PDB file of C-alpha atoms in Angstrom:
ATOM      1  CA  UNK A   1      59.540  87.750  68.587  1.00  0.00           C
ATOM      2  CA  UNK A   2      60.316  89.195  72.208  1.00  0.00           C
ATOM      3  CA  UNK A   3      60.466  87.300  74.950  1.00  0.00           C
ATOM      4  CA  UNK A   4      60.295  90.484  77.868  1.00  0.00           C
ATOM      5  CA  UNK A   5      58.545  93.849  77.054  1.00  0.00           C
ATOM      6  CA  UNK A   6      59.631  95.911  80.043  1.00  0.00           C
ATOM      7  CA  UNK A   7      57.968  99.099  80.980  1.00  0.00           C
ATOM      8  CA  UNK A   8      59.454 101.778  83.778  1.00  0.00           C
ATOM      9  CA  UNK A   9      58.218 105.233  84.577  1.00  0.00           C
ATOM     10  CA  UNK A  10      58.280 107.685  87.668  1.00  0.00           C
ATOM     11  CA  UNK A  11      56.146 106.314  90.725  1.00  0.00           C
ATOM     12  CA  UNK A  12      53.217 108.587  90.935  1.00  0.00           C
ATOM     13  CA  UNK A  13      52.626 108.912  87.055  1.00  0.00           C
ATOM     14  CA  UNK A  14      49.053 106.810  87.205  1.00  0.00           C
ATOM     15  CA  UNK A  15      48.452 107.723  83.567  1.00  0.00           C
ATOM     16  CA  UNK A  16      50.914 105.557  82.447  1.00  0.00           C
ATOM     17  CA  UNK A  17      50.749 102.786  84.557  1.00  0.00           C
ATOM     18  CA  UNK A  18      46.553 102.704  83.421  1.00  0.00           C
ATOM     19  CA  UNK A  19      47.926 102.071  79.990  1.00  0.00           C
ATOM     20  CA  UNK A  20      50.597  98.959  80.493  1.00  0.00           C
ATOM     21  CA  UNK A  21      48.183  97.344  82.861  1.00  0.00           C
ATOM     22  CA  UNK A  22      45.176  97.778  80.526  1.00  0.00           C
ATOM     23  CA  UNK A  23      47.798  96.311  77.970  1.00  0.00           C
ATOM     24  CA  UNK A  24      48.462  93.425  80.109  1.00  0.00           C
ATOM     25  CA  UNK A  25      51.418  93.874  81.764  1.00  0.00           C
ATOM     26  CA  UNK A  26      51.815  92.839  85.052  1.00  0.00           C
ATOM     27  CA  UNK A  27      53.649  94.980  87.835  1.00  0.00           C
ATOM     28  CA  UNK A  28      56.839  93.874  88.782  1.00  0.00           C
ATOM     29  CA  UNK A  29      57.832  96.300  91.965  1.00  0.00           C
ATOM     30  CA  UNK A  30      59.793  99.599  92.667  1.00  0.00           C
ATOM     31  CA  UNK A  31      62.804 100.724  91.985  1.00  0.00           C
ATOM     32  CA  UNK A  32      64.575 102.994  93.973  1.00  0.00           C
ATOM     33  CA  UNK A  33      66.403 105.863  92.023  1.00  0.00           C
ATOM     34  CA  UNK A  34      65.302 103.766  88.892  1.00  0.00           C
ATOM     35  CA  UNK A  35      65.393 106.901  86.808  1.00  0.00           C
ATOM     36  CA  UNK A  36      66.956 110.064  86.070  1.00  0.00           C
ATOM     37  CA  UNK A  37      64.507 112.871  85.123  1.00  0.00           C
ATOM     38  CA  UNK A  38      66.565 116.325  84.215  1.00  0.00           C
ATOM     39  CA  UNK A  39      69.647 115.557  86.650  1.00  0.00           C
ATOM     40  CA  UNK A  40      67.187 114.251  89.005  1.00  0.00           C
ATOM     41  CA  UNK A  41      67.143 110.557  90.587  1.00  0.00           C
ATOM     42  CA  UNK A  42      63.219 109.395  90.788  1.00  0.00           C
ATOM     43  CA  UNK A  43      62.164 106.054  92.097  1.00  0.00           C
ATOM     44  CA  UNK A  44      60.500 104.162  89.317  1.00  0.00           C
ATOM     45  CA  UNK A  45      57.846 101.671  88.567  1.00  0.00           C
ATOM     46  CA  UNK A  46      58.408  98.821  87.015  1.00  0.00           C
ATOM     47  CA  UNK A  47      56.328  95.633  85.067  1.00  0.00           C
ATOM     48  CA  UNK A  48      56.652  93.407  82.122  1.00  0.00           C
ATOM     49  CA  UNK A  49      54.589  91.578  79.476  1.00  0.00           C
ATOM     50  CA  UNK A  50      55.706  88.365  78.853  1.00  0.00           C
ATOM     51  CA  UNK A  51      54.256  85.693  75.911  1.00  0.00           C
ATOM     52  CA  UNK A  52      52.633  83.658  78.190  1.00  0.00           C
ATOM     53  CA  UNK A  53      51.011  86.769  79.959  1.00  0.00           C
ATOM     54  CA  UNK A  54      48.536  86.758  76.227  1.00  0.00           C
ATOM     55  CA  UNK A  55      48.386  83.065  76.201  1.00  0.00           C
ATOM     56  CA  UNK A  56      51.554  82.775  73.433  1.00  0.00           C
ATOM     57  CA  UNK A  57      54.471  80.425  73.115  1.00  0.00           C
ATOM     58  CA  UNK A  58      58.076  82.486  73.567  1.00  0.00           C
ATOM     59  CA  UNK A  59      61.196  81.974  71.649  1.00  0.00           C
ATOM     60  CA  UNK A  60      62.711  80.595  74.789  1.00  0.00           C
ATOM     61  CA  UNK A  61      61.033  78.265  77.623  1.00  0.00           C
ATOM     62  CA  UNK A  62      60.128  80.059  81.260  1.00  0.00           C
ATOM     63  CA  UNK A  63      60.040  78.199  84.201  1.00  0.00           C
ATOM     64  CA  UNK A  64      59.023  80.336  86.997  1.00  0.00           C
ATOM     65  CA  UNK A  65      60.314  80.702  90.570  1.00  0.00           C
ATOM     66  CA  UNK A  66      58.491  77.956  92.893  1.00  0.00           C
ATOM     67  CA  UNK A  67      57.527  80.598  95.247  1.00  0.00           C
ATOM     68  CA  UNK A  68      58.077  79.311  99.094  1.00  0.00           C
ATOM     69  CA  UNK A  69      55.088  79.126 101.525  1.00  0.00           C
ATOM     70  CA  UNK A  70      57.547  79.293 103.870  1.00  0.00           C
ATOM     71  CA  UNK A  71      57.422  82.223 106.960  1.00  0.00           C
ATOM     72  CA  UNK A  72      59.331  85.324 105.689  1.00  0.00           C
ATOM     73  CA  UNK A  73      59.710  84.183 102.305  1.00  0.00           C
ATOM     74  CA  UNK A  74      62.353  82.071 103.397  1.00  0.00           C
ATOM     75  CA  UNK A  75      63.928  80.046 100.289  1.00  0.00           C
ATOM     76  CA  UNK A  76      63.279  75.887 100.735  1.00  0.00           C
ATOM     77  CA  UNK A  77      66.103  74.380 102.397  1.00  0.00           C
ATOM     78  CA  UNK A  78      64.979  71.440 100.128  1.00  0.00           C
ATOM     79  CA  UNK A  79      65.867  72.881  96.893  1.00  0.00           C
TER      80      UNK A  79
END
C-alpha cells in the first residue's frame, strides 16, 4: 500500500480542497509558485493523507516531529 497520498491544486480553488478534506486529508501549507497552469506560475495548496490519518498501519513506521513549545518555534537546544 501507500504510505503518502499527496494532493496540490491552485490556492483559491475551494472546490477541491472541500473534497481532500472531506476525504481526510489534512492540509499541509502553501506553496509558492507550486504550479504551472498554461505557462503560468500559481501558488499552490498543499495536504496529505497518511495511514495513520484512517486509523491504518503503513508499510513503513512514522515518527513525527516533537513539535517545540518553545517562543518562535525555536528547535530544542536539547535534542
Amino acid at each position: 500500500g501507500a504510505d503518502r497520498l499527496e494532493w496540490r491544486a491552485e490556492v483559491g480553488n475551494l472546490a477541491s480542497r472541500a473534497v481532500v478534506l472531506r476525504a481526510g486529508f489534512r492540509l499541509e501549507g502553501d506553496q509558492r509558485s507550486g504550479l504551472l497552469n498554461k505557462g503560468v506560475r500559481r501558488d499552490a495548496w498543499t495536504a496529505a493523507l497518511l495511514p495513520s490519518d484512517l486509523g491504518l498501519a503503513g508499510t513503513h513506521p512514522y515518527v513525527p516531529e516533537r513539535r517545540s513549545p518553545r517562543p518562535g518555534g525555536a528547535p530544542d537546544p536539547g535534542r
